[in-house]
Amino acid sequence: MTAPGVALPLADDALILSHRLAEWAGHAPVLEEEVALANLALDLLGQARALYAMVGDEDALAFLRNERSFYNAQLTEQPNGDFAHTIARQLYFSTYQELLYGRLATGTDDVAALAAKAVSETAYHRDHAVTWTLRLGDGTAVSHTRMQRAADALWRYTGELFHPVVPGIDYAALHADWTARVTAVLTEATLTVPPFAPRRAGGLGREGVHTEPFGRLLAEMQHLHRSHPGASW
Amino acid sequence: MPVTDDPATTAALARFERAVAAETRIEPRDEMPDAYRATLVRQIAQHAHSEIIGMQPEANWITRAPSLRRKAILIAKVQDEAGHGLYLYGAAETLGVGRAELLDKLHTGRQKYSSIFNYPTLTWADVGAIGWLVDGAAITNQVPLCRCSYGPYARAMVRICKEESFHQRQGYELLHTLARGTAEQRAMAQDAVDRWWWPSLMMFGPPDGDSPRTERSVAWRIKRHTNDELRQRFVDICVPQAASLGLTLPDPALRFDEARGHWEFGAIDWDEFRAVLRGEGPCNEERLAQRRRAHEEGAWVREAAAAYAAKRGGRGGGEGEEVAA
């Protein structure tokens, strides 16, 4: 297995989360969210494509690698669940991505240029997630319960986000910033910050170790491409 | 024409018809006959419903799109369709109906959507066939609506037609790539065109002799052309495009009529058309069930948004979120 480098894990995060968000098409709770979720999916897919271009052929990278050669964080591959699960995943990930890209953008390499461009997209993504976390957390009793359940269920996958990927980034400081921001949003949403430490503290996804739903995601995503080796689309 | 004995109503109707005949745009606050309003509500709502249901057959392939470029194009297209639905519900709302009410009519089968979306997308090539043929037929139908007498609908159509023609070119290009690809890809493209051709011709509606509302809609400048005129225009456009794709159209009766300057085509299976409209097409039940499920499963989300907005409004801060419900 080749070393994943810097661009590949970031690209895989964006590709896989984009795929999950696009699964909402035609299923969203309001039409405005059909537009918004597709918009998020498109932004992330655009980021993935730009990052893959730094590594090699985007389609070979997306469609011809197996589970053990993908380096996305396990959080990004978690199934959509109900709308609250999708929003919790978005809150955790977009907060992480905005902070990470903000730091990366101060560099001088290709990834820095991409991060600088993507940071405004991630700010929008975070705004969307924050707004919905507040509405669901501080909406009705039902939505409060669902949002709390989602925040709790996905919390264990957040530790992995701070497993070092990019050299020169202070991941401990990133984690502290992330925790402060997420805590503020959950608190304002009248939710409780999950009282247990994230269990997924290792670099699992970053080392190509994934959760069970991920294999099925890849089977669906790659089936057509793999069925026609060498074809152009 | 509605018949009335009330002189005031008769005079108002005459004023309205003179204005429409003079190509005056009718705006939401203008006086309009009840039947004009009702016809527009029905037509715009059903157009909006078609955009929303029409997301499903294409979204069916998003997660399996064979390249990242195609995946991005397809997500963007489905997103555009949701946006078109929103414009159109907005246009319908200017006539005094609410979106929730219209969606309820869709969900309970009291309003229809285009028959075409009751056909399944069985292969990737169907995504291209939908772009080329279905969007092509939609554009042929909709470009004249950019000059429709009702201002909000006409303006929505200007925006929608621009995006639709983009989708149509992308669909054509997708098929073009397949038709020049491997033998399997080429067969996939031909099979998709074979399955989508006739349903696309049905999108123009019943033949003129069997289209009771056409005459009045033409008089009121809601429609500009009859169903058969538009269908002929579409066939005339598609035949040379099929040739340049290197694909055939599944109609042995197709031949150019020099005298008329148009392509002759075979008989449409109107029994099938009527069956699909009655709800007996291949996917009618699935399409409506998915739409209802999305709406019902999203109820708690909409309720949360409304409750949150009410609370924030109650706090009087002016910082309340605008709610999309």
PDB file of N, CA and C in Angstrom, chain A residues 15 19 22-23 25-32 34-35 38-39 41-42 45 49 52 58-59 62-63 82-84 131-132 134-136 138-140 142-143 146 188 220-221 224-225 227-228 231-233, chain B residues 52 55 59 61-72 75-76 78-79 82-83 86 89 99 124 177-178 184-185 188 290 294 298 300-305 307-308 311-312 315 321-325:
ATOM      1  N   LEU A  15     -14.816  13.325  -1.141  1.00  0.00           N
ATOM      2  CA  LEU A  15     -15.551  12.460  -2.074  1.00  0.00           C
ATOM      3  C   LEU A  15     -16.627  11.655  -1.356  1.00  0.00           C
ATOM      4  N   HIS A  19     -20.689  11.913  -1.592  1.00  0.00           N
ATOM      5  CA  HIS A  19     -21.519  10.774  -2.014  1.00  0.00           C
ATOM      6  C   HIS A  19     -22.699  10.583  -1.056  1.00  0.00           C
ATOM      7  N   ALA A  22     -25.262  13.335  -1.534  1.00  0.00           N
ATOM      8  CA  ALA A  22     -26.013  13.211  -2.790  1.00  0.00           C
ATOM      9  C   ALA A  22     -27.079  12.120  -2.696  1.00  0.00           C
ATOM     10  N   GLU A  23     -26.913  11.187  -1.742  1.00  0.00           N
ATOM     11  CA  GLU A  23     -27.961  10.171  -1.552  1.00  0.00           C
ATOM     12  C   GLU A  23     -29.285  10.804  -1.102  1.00  0.00           C
ATOM     13  N   ALA A  25     -30.758  13.226  -2.554  1.00  0.00           N
ATOM     14  CA  ALA A  25     -31.500  13.796  -3.692  1.00  0.00           C
ATOM     15  C   ALA A  25     -32.847  13.099  -3.864  1.00  0.00           C
ATOM     16  N   GLY A  26     -33.914  13.874  -3.797  1.00  0.00           N
ATOM     17  CA  GLY A  26     -35.255  13.324  -3.924  1.00  0.00           C
ATOM     18  C   GLY A  26     -35.857  12.860  -2.607  1.00  0.00           C
ATOM     19  N   HIS A  27     -35.105  12.984  -1.500  1.00  0.00           N
ATOM     20  CA  HIS A  27     -35.595  12.489  -0.207  1.00  0.00           C
ATOM     21  C   HIS A  27     -35.615  13.561   0.876  1.00  0.00           C
ATOM     22  N   ALA A  28     -35.273  14.797   0.551  1.00  0.00           N
ATOM     23  CA  ALA A  28     -35.087  15.823   1.584  1.00  0.00           C
ATOM     24  C   ALA A  28     -36.422  16.261   2.191  1.00  0.00           C
ATOM     25  N   PRO A  29     -36.377  16.768   3.433  1.00  0.00           N
ATOM     26  CA  PRO A  29     -37.618  17.131   4.124  1.00  0.00           C
ATOM     27  C   PRO A  29     -38.321  18.369   3.566  1.00  0.00           C
ATOM     28  N   VAL A  30     -37.576  19.271   2.948  1.00  0.00           N
ATOM     29  CA  VAL A  30     -38.178  20.436   2.270  1.00  0.00           C
ATOM     30  C   VAL A  30     -37.412  20.666   0.975  1.00  0.00           C
ATOM     31  N   LEU A  31     -38.065  21.280   0.012  1.00  0.00           N
ATOM     32  CA  LEU A  31     -37.429  21.472  -1.296  1.00  0.00           C
ATOM     33  C   LEU A  31     -36.160  22.313  -1.181  1.00  0.00           C
ATOM     34  N   GLU A  32     -36.169  23.287  -0.289  1.00  0.00           N
ATOM     35  CA  GLU A  32     -34.973  24.113  -0.124  1.00  0.00           C
ATOM     36  C   GLU A  32     -33.769  23.252   0.260  1.00  0.00           C
ATOM     37  N   GLU A  34     -33.372  20.124  -0.699  1.00  0.00           N
ATOM     38  CA  GLU A  34     -32.922  19.418  -1.915  1.00  0.00           C
ATOM     39  C   GLU A  34     -31.815  20.247  -2.568  1.00  0.00           C
ATOM     40  N   VAL A  35     -32.058  21.538  -2.632  1.00  0.00           N
ATOM     41  CA  VAL A  35     -31.079  22.432  -3.262  1.00  0.00           C
ATOM     42  C   VAL A  35     -29.823  22.523  -2.391  1.00  0.00           C
ATOM     43  N   ALA A  38     -27.673  19.206  -2.181  1.00  0.00           N
ATOM     44  CA  ALA A  38     -26.991  18.989  -3.457  1.00  0.00           C
ATOM     45  C   ALA A  38     -25.847  19.991  -3.627  1.00  0.00           C
ATOM     46  N   ASN A  39     -26.072  21.193  -3.159  1.00  0.00           N
ATOM     47  CA  ASN A  39     -25.040  22.216  -3.248  1.00  0.00           C
ATOM     48  C   ASN A  39     -23.805  21.830  -2.423  1.00  0.00           C
ATOM     49  N   ALA A  41     -22.978  18.789  -1.617  1.00  0.00           N
ATOM     50  CA  ALA A  41     -22.379  17.628  -2.287  1.00  0.00           C
ATOM     51  C   ALA A  41     -21.500  18.078  -3.458  1.00  0.00           C
ATOM     52  N   LEU A  42     -21.988  19.057  -4.183  1.00  0.00           N
ATOM     53  CA  LEU A  42     -21.225  19.545  -5.345  1.00  0.00           C
ATOM     54  C   LEU A  42     -19.948  20.254  -4.930  1.00  0.00           C
ATOM     55  N   LEU A  45     -17.530  17.565  -3.896  1.00  0.00           N
ATOM     56  CA  LEU A  45     -17.044  16.811  -5.054  1.00  0.00           C
ATOM     57  C   LEU A  45     -16.015  17.649  -5.820  1.00  0.00           C
ATOM     58  N   ARG A  49     -12.141  16.535  -6.501  1.00  0.00           N
ATOM     59  CA  ARG A  49     -11.551  16.462  -7.847  1.00  0.00           C
ATOM     60  C   ARG A  49     -10.271  17.286  -7.929  1.00  0.00           C
ATOM     61  N   TYR A  52      -7.609  15.303  -6.002  1.00  0.00           N
ATOM     62  CA  TYR A  52      -7.168  14.107  -6.748  1.00  0.00           C
ATOM     63  C   TYR A  52      -6.246  14.496  -7.893  1.00  0.00           C
ATOM     64  N   GLU A  58      -8.277  11.226 -11.528  1.00  0.00           N
ATOM     65  CA  GLU A  58      -9.364  11.269 -10.533  1.00  0.00           C
ATOM     66  C   GLU A  58     -10.247  10.033 -10.582  1.00  0.00           C
ATOM     67  N   ASP A  59     -10.548   9.559 -11.788  1.00  0.00           N
ATOM     68  CA  ASP A  59     -11.455   8.414 -11.867  1.00  0.00           C
ATOM     69  C   ASP A  59     -10.777   7.117 -11.431  1.00  0.00           C
ATOM     70  N   ALA A  62     -10.870   7.314  -7.674  1.00  0.00           N
ATOM     71  CA  ALA A  62     -12.192   7.168  -7.060  1.00  0.00           C
ATOM     72  C   ALA A  62     -12.776   5.779  -7.284  1.00  0.00           C
ATOM     73  N   PHE A  63     -12.578   5.235  -8.483  1.00  0.00           N
ATOM     74  CA  PHE A  63     -13.344   4.042  -8.862  1.00  0.00           C
ATOM     75  C   PHE A  63     -12.541   2.742  -8.834  1.00  0.00           C
ATOM     76  N   ASP A  82     -31.354   9.696   9.894  1.00  0.00           N
ATOM     77  CA  ASP A  82     -32.402  10.706   9.696  1.00  0.00           C
ATOM     78  C   ASP A  82     -31.734  12.064   9.464  1.00  0.00           C
ATOM     79  N   PHE A  83     -32.543  13.079   9.263  1.00  0.00           N
ATOM     80  CA  PHE A  83     -31.987  14.395   8.932  1.00  0.00           C
ATOM     81  C   PHE A  83     -31.070  14.892  10.056  1.00  0.00           C
ATOM     82  N   ALA A  84     -31.401  14.568  11.305  1.00  0.00           N
ATOM     83  CA  ALA A  84     -30.560  15.002  12.425  1.00  0.00           C
ATOM     84  C   ALA A  84     -29.172  14.360  12.352  1.00  0.00           C
ATOM     85  N   THR A 131     -27.102  26.324  11.636  1.00  0.00           N
ATOM     86  CA  THR A 131     -28.489  26.786  11.601  1.00  0.00           C
ATOM     87  C   THR A 131     -29.455  25.639  11.862  1.00  0.00           C
ATOM     88  N   TRP A 132     -29.209  24.502  11.230  1.00  0.00           N
ATOM     89  CA  TRP A 132     -30.111  23.368  11.425  1.00  0.00           C
ATOM     90  C   TRP A 132     -29.934  22.721  12.796  1.00  0.00           C
ATOM     91  N   LEU A 134     -29.360  24.315  15.491  1.00  0.00           N
ATOM     92  CA  LEU A 134     -30.162  25.170  16.382  1.00  0.00           C
ATOM     93  C   LEU A 134     -31.649  24.900  16.202  1.00  0.00           C
ATOM     94  N   ARG A 135     -32.084  24.826  14.972  1.00  0.00           N
ATOM     95  CA  ARG A 135     -33.519  24.600  14.719  1.00  0.00           C
ATOM     96  C   ARG A 135     -33.985  23.267  15.286  1.00  0.00           C
ATOM     97  N   LEU A 136     -33.169  22.230  15.077  1.00  0.00           N
ATOM     98  CA  LEU A 136     -33.587  20.899  15.541  1.00  0.00           C
ATOM     99  C   LEU A 136     -33.416  20.784  17.051  1.00  0.00           C
ATOM    100  N   ASP A 138     -33.318  23.166  19.332  1.00  0.00           N
ATOM    101  CA  ASP A 138     -34.207  24.084  20.058  1.00  0.00           C
ATOM    102  C   ASP A 138     -35.544  24.238  19.336  1.00  0.00           C
ATOM    103  N   GLY A 139     -35.984  23.185  18.659  1.00  0.00           N
ATOM    104  CA  GLY A 139     -37.259  23.239  17.930  1.00  0.00           C
ATOM    105  C   GLY A 139     -38.381  22.629  18.753  1.00  0.00           C
ATOM    106  N   THR A 140     -38.733  21.373  18.452  1.00  0.00           N
ATOM    107  CA  THR A 140     -39.771  20.671  19.216  1.00  0.00           C
ATOM    108  C   THR A 140     -39.105  19.629  20.126  1.00  0.00           C
ATOM    109  N   VAL A 142     -39.573  16.493  19.955  1.00  0.00           N
ATOM    110  CA  VAL A 142     -39.165  15.381  19.087  1.00  0.00           C
ATOM    111  C   VAL A 142     -37.835  15.697  18.412  1.00  0.00           C
ATOM    112  N   SER A 143     -37.735  16.896  17.858  1.00  0.00           N
ATOM    113  CA  SER A 143     -36.510  17.221  17.124  1.00  0.00           C
ATOM    114  C   SER A 143     -35.330  17.332  18.087  1.00  0.00           C
ATOM    115  N   ARG A 146     -34.166  13.799  18.776  1.00  0.00           N
ATOM    116  CA  ARG A 146     -33.464  13.233  17.608  1.00  0.00           C
ATOM    117  C   ARG A 146     -32.086  13.862  17.430  1.00  0.00           C
ATOM    118  N   GLU A 188     -25.895  26.278  22.628  1.00  0.00           N
ATOM    119  CA  GLU A 188     -26.915  27.227  22.179  1.00  0.00           C
ATOM    120  C   GLU A 188     -28.160  26.488  21.690  1.00  0.00           C
ATOM    121  N   GLU A 220     -21.537   0.221  -4.696  1.00  0.00           N
ATOM    122  CA  GLU A 220     -22.509   0.965  -5.500  1.00  0.00           C
ATOM    123  C   GLU A 220     -21.798   2.016  -6.363  1.00  0.00           C
ATOM    124  N   MET A 221     -20.902   2.754  -5.746  1.00  0.00           N
ATOM    125  CA  MET A 221     -20.244   3.856  -6.450  1.00  0.00           C
ATOM    126  C   MET A 221     -19.387   3.353  -7.618  1.00  0.00           C
ATOM    127  N   LEU A 224     -20.494   0.482 -11.927  1.00  0.00           N
ATOM    128  CA  LEU A 224     -20.602   0.743 -13.365  1.00  0.00           C
ATOM    129  C   LEU A 224     -19.225   0.979 -13.982  1.00  0.00           C
ATOM    130  N   HIS A 225     -18.434   1.794 -13.315  1.00  0.00           N
ATOM    131  CA  HIS A 225     -17.097   2.081 -13.832  1.00  0.00           C
ATOM    132  C   HIS A 225     -16.275   0.788 -13.985  1.00  0.00           C
ATOM    133  N   SER A 227     -17.385  -2.176 -14.343  1.00  0.00           N
ATOM    134  CA  SER A 227     -17.988  -3.138 -15.279  1.00  0.00           C
ATOM    135  C   SER A 227     -17.536  -2.910 -16.713  1.00  0.00           C
ATOM    136  N   HIS A 228     -16.932  -1.770 -16.968  1.00  0.00           N
ATOM    137  CA  HIS A 228     -16.510  -1.440 -18.337  1.00  0.00           C
ATOM    138  C   HIS A 228     -15.055  -0.986 -18.312  1.00  0.00           C
ATOM    139  N   ALA A 231     -13.231   1.950 -20.457  1.00  0.00           N
ATOM    140  CA  ALA A 231     -14.185   2.765 -21.231  1.00  0.00           C
ATOM    141  C   ALA A 231     -14.087   4.243 -20.842  1.00  0.00           C
ATOM    142  N   SER A 232     -14.479   5.109 -21.775  1.00  0.00           N
ATOM    143  CA  SER A 232     -14.571   6.545 -21.477  1.00  0.00           C
ATOM    144  C   SER A 232     -16.034   6.905 -21.271  1.00  0.00           C
ATOM    145  N   TRP A 233     -16.267   7.903 -20.451  1.00  0.00           N
ATOM    146  CA  TRP A 233     -17.646   8.272 -20.111  1.00  0.00           C
ATOM    147  C   TRP A 233     -17.911   9.721 -20.397  1.00  0.00           C
TER     148      TRP A 233
ATOM    149  N   ILE B  52     -40.265  18.162  -9.623  1.00  0.00           N
ATOM    150  CA  ILE B  52     -39.938  17.502  -8.353  1.00  0.00           C
ATOM    151  C   ILE B  52     -39.919  15.980  -8.520  1.00  0.00           C
ATOM    152  N   MET B  55     -36.950  14.580 -10.515  1.00  0.00           N
ATOM    153  CA  MET B  55     -35.641  14.385  -9.889  1.00  0.00           C
ATOM    154  C   MET B  55     -35.353  12.900  -9.677  1.00  0.00           C
ATOM    155  N   ALA B  59     -31.900  10.991 -10.157  1.00  0.00           N
ATOM    156  CA  ALA B  59     -31.185  10.797  -8.885  1.00  0.00           C
ATOM    157  C   ALA B  59     -30.874   9.316  -8.686  1.00  0.00           C
ATOM    158  N   TRP B  61     -29.419   7.470 -10.505  1.00  0.00           N
ATOM    159  CA  TRP B  61     -28.080   7.131 -11.013  1.00  0.00           C
ATOM    160  C   TRP B  61     -26.946   7.951 -10.408  1.00  0.00           C
ATOM    161  N   ILE B  62     -27.249   8.886  -9.517  1.00  0.00           N
ATOM    162  CA  ILE B  62     -26.173   9.727  -8.975  1.00  0.00           C
ATOM    163  C   ILE B  62     -25.098   8.879  -8.298  1.00  0.00           C
ATOM    164  N   THR B  63     -25.530   7.944  -7.468  1.00  0.00           N
ATOM    165  CA  THR B  63     -24.544   7.183  -6.688  1.00  0.00           C
ATOM    166  C   THR B  63     -23.783   6.177  -7.541  1.00  0.00           C
ATOM    167  N   ARG B  64     -24.211   5.987  -8.787  1.00  0.00           N
ATOM    168  CA  ARG B  64     -23.525   5.016  -9.660  1.00  0.00           C
ATOM    169  C   ARG B  64     -22.882   5.680 -10.874  1.00  0.00           C
ATOM    170  N   ALA B  65     -22.897   6.994 -10.929  1.00  0.00           N
ATOM    171  CA  ALA B  65     -22.339   7.693 -12.095  1.00  0.00           C
ATOM    172  C   ALA B  65     -20.907   7.204 -12.339  1.00  0.00           C
ATOM    173  N   PRO B  66     -20.553   6.959 -13.606  1.00  0.00           N
ATOM    174  CA  PRO B  66     -19.299   6.254 -13.879  1.00  0.00           C
ATOM    175  C   PRO B  66     -18.034   7.109 -13.881  1.00  0.00           C
ATOM    176  N   SER B  67     -18.152   8.411 -13.779  1.00  0.00           N
ATOM    177  CA  SER B  67     -16.958   9.257 -13.667  1.00  0.00           C
ATOM    178  C   SER B  67     -17.313  10.421 -12.754  1.00  0.00           C
ATOM    179  N   LEU B  68     -16.300  11.029 -12.168  1.00  0.00           N
ATOM    180  CA  LEU B  68     -16.584  12.136 -11.242  1.00  0.00           C
ATOM    181  C   LEU B  68     -17.156  13.332 -11.994  1.00  0.00           C
ATOM    182  N   ARG B  69     -16.699  13.538 -13.227  1.00  0.00           N
ATOM    183  CA  ARG B  69     -17.245  14.647 -14.018  1.00  0.00           C
ATOM    184  C   ARG B  69     -18.745  14.448 -14.263  1.00  0.00           C
ATOM    185  N   ARG B  70     -19.119  13.233 -14.674  1.00  0.00           N
ATOM    186  CA  ARG B  70     -20.546  12.958 -14.924  1.00  0.00           C
ATOM    187  C   ARG B  70     -21.356  13.048 -13.634  1.00  0.00           C
ATOM    188  N   LYS B  71     -20.747  12.645 -12.553  1.00  0.00           N
ATOM    189  CA  LYS B  71     -21.451  12.693 -11.275  1.00  0.00           C
ATOM    190  C   LYS B  71     -21.745  14.148 -10.912  1.00  0.00           C
ATOM    191  N   ALA B  72     -20.762  15.013 -11.095  1.00  0.00           N
ATOM    192  CA  ALA B  72     -20.951  16.434 -10.774  1.00  0.00           C
ATOM    193  C   ALA B  72     -22.043  17.032 -11.662  1.00  0.00           C
ATOM    194  N   ILE B  75     -25.495  15.694 -10.404  1.00  0.00           N
ATOM    195  CA  ILE B  75     -25.949  16.322  -9.148  1.00  0.00           C
ATOM    196  C   ILE B  75     -26.428  17.744  -9.438  1.00  0.00           C
ATOM    197  N   ALA B  76     -25.670  18.472 -10.247  1.00  0.00           N
ATOM    198  CA  ALA B  76     -26.038  19.861 -10.561  1.00  0.00           C
ATOM    199  C   ALA B  76     -27.386  19.906 -11.267  1.00  0.00           C
ATOM    200  N   VAL B  78     -29.901  17.678 -11.069  1.00  0.00           N
ATOM    201  CA  VAL B  78     -30.993  17.370 -10.140  1.00  0.00           C
ATOM    202  C   VAL B  78     -31.229  18.565  -9.209  1.00  0.00           C
ATOM    203  N   GLN B  79     -30.157  19.228  -8.830  1.00  0.00           N
ATOM    204  CA  GLN B  79     -30.294  20.439  -8.008  1.00  0.00           C
ATOM    205  C   GLN B  79     -31.066  21.516  -8.782  1.00  0.00           C
ATOM    206  N   ALA B  82     -34.787  20.855  -8.650  1.00  0.00           N
ATOM    207  CA  ALA B  82     -35.412  21.302  -7.395  1.00  0.00           C
ATOM    208  C   ALA B  82     -35.609  22.817  -7.443  1.00  0.00           C
ATOM    209  N   GLY B  83     -34.623  23.518  -7.973  1.00  0.00           N
ATOM    210  CA  GLY B  83     -34.736  24.973  -8.092  1.00  0.00           C
ATOM    211  C   GLY B  83     -35.875  25.375  -9.014  1.00  0.00           C
ATOM    212  N   LEU B  86     -39.050  25.086  -7.248  1.00  0.00           N
ATOM    213  CA  LEU B  86     -39.256  26.227  -6.345  1.00  0.00           C
ATOM    214  C   LEU B  86     -39.716  27.474  -7.099  1.00  0.00           C
ATOM    215  N   TYR B  89     -43.439  26.786  -8.046  1.00  0.00           N
ATOM    216  CA  TYR B  89     -44.384  26.921  -6.928  1.00  0.00           C
ATOM    217  C   TYR B  89     -44.533  28.391  -6.566  1.00  0.00           C
ATOM    218  N   ARG B  99     -47.959  26.607  -1.479  1.00  0.00           N
ATOM    219  CA  ARG B  99     -47.165  25.447  -1.892  1.00  0.00           C
ATOM    220  C   ARG B  99     -47.614  24.188  -1.152  1.00  0.00           C
ATOM    221  N   TRP B 124     -27.233   3.501 -17.284  1.00  0.00           N
ATOM    222  CA  TRP B 124     -26.611   4.833 -17.270  1.00  0.00           C
ATOM    223  C   TRP B 124     -27.008   5.636 -18.514  1.00  0.00           C
ATOM    224  N   THR B 177     -20.882  10.338 -26.437  1.00  0.00           N
ATOM    225  CA  THR B 177     -19.712   9.623 -25.912  1.00  0.00           C
ATOM    226  C   THR B 177     -19.968   8.116 -25.909  1.00  0.00           C
ATOM    227  N   LEU B 178     -21.150   7.718 -25.470  1.00  0.00           N
ATOM    228  CA  LEU B 178     -21.464   6.279 -25.430  1.00  0.00           C
ATOM    229  C   LEU B 178     -21.531   5.700 -26.839  1.00  0.00           C
ATOM    230  N   GLU B 184     -20.447  -2.346 -26.022  1.00  0.00           N
ATOM    231  CA  GLU B 184     -21.444  -2.405 -24.942  1.00  0.00           C
ATOM    232  C   GLU B 184     -22.043  -1.024 -24.661  1.00  0.00           C
ATOM    233  N   GLN B 185     -21.219  -0.016 -24.683  1.00  0.00           N
ATOM    234  CA  GLN B 185     -21.718   1.336 -24.427  1.00  0.00           C
ATOM    235  C   GLN B 185     -22.669   1.775 -25.533  1.00  0.00           C
ATOM    236  N   MET B 188     -25.926   0.114 -25.152  1.00  0.00           N
ATOM    237  CA  MET B 188     -26.634   0.729 -24.026  1.00  0.00           C
ATOM    238  C   MET B 188     -27.323   2.023 -24.483  1.00  0.00           C
ATOM    239  N   GLN B 290     -42.380   7.521  -3.019  1.00  0.00           N
ATOM    240  CA  GLN B 290     -41.132   8.138  -2.545  1.00  0.00           C
ATOM    241  C   GLN B 290     -41.364   9.603  -2.158  1.00  0.00           C
ATOM    242  N   ALA B 294     -40.817  11.093   1.566  1.00  0.00           N
ATOM    243  CA  ALA B 294     -39.903  12.198   1.867  1.00  0.00           C
ATOM    244  C   ALA B 294     -40.645  13.273   2.649  1.00  0.00           C
ATOM    245  N   GLY B 298     -40.159  13.983   6.626  1.00  0.00           N
ATOM    246  CA  GLY B 298     -39.599  15.307   6.884  1.00  0.00           C
ATOM    247  C   GLY B 298     -40.494  16.183   7.741  1.00  0.00           C
ATOM    248  N   TRP B 300     -41.323  16.175  10.882  1.00  0.00           N
ATOM    249  CA  TRP B 300     -40.755  16.610  12.177  1.00  0.00           C
ATOM    250  C   TRP B 300     -39.693  17.703  11.967  1.00  0.00           C
ATOM    251  N   VAL B 301     -39.012  17.675  10.838  1.00  0.00           N
ATOM    252  CA  VAL B 301     -37.993  18.696  10.552  1.00  0.00           C
ATOM    253  C   VAL B 301     -38.675  20.041  10.291  1.00  0.00           C
ATOM    254  N   ARG B 302     -39.744  20.011   9.494  1.00  0.00           N
ATOM    255  CA  ARG B 302     -40.469  21.253   9.204  1.00  0.00           C
ATOM    256  C   ARG B 302     -41.115  21.810  10.483  1.00  0.00           C
ATOM    257  N   GLU B 303     -41.626  20.892  11.303  1.00  0.00           N
ATOM    258  CA  GLU B 303     -42.234  21.341  12.570  1.00  0.00           C
ATOM    259  C   GLU B 303     -41.174  21.967  13.471  1.00  0.00           C
ATOM    260  N   ALA B 304     -40.001  21.385  13.503  1.00  0.00           N
ATOM    261  CA  ALA B 304     -38.914  21.938  14.327  1.00  0.00           C
ATOM    262  C   ALA B 304     -38.542  23.341  13.848  1.00  0.00           C
ATOM    263  N   ALA B 305     -38.438  23.501  12.532  1.00  0.00           N
ATOM    264  CA  ALA B 305     -38.056  24.804  11.979  1.00  0.00           C
ATOM    265  C   ALA B 305     -39.105  25.859  12.328  1.00  0.00           C
ATOM    266  N   ALA B 307     -41.234  25.762  14.895  1.00  0.00           N
ATOM    267  CA  ALA B 307     -41.215  26.007  16.345  1.00  0.00           C
ATOM    268  C   ALA B 307     -40.034  26.898  16.714  1.00  0.00           C
ATOM    269  N   TYR B 308     -38.903  26.637  16.112  1.00  0.00           N
ATOM    270  CA  TYR B 308     -37.705  27.436  16.410  1.00  0.00           C
ATOM    271  C   TYR B 308     -37.914  28.890  15.977  1.00  0.00           C
ATOM    272  N   LYS B 311     -40.143  30.630  18.406  1.00  0.00           N
ATOM    273  CA  LYS B 311     -39.427  30.969  19.647  1.00  0.00           C
ATOM    274  C   LYS B 311     -38.520  32.170  19.447  1.00  0.00           C
ATOM    275  N   ARG B 312     -37.763  32.160  18.398  1.00  0.00           N
ATOM    276  CA  ARG B 312     -36.834  33.271  18.155  1.00  0.00           C
ATOM    277  C   ARG B 312     -37.588  34.566  17.908  1.00  0.00           C
ATOM    278  N   ARG B 315     -38.675  35.994  21.108  1.00  0.00           N
ATOM    279  CA  ARG B 315     -37.626  36.657  21.872  1.00  0.00           C
ATOM    280  C   ARG B 315     -37.412  38.084  21.379  1.00  0.00           C
ATOM    281  N   GLU B 321     -34.449  33.138  12.559  1.00  0.00           N
ATOM    282  CA  GLU B 321     -34.101  32.569  11.259  1.00  0.00           C
ATOM    283  C   GLU B 321     -35.338  32.558  10.362  1.00  0.00           C
ATOM    284  N   GLU B 322     -35.103  32.828   9.116  1.00  0.00           N
ATOM    285  CA  GLU B 322     -36.185  32.626   8.155  1.00  0.00           C
ATOM    286  C   GLU B 322     -36.302  31.129   7.930  1.00  0.00           C
ATOM    287  N   VAL B 323     -37.492  30.629   7.994  1.00  0.00           N
ATOM    288  CA  VAL B 323     -37.651  29.183   7.949  1.00  0.00           C
ATOM    289  C   VAL B 323     -38.103  28.715   6.575  1.00  0.00           C
ATOM    290  N   ALA B 324     -37.445  27.682   6.144  1.00  0.00           N
ATOM    291  CA  ALA B 324     -37.810  27.087   4.867  1.00  0.00           C
ATOM    292  C   ALA B 324     -38.769  25.950   5.127  1.00  0.00           C
ATOM    293  N   ALA B 325     -40.003  26.224   5.287  1.00  0.00           N
ATOM    294  CA  ALA B 325     -40.942  25.139   5.552  1.00  0.00           C
ATOM    295  C   ALA B 325     -42.155  25.271   4.666  1.00  0.00           C
TER     296      ALA B 325
END
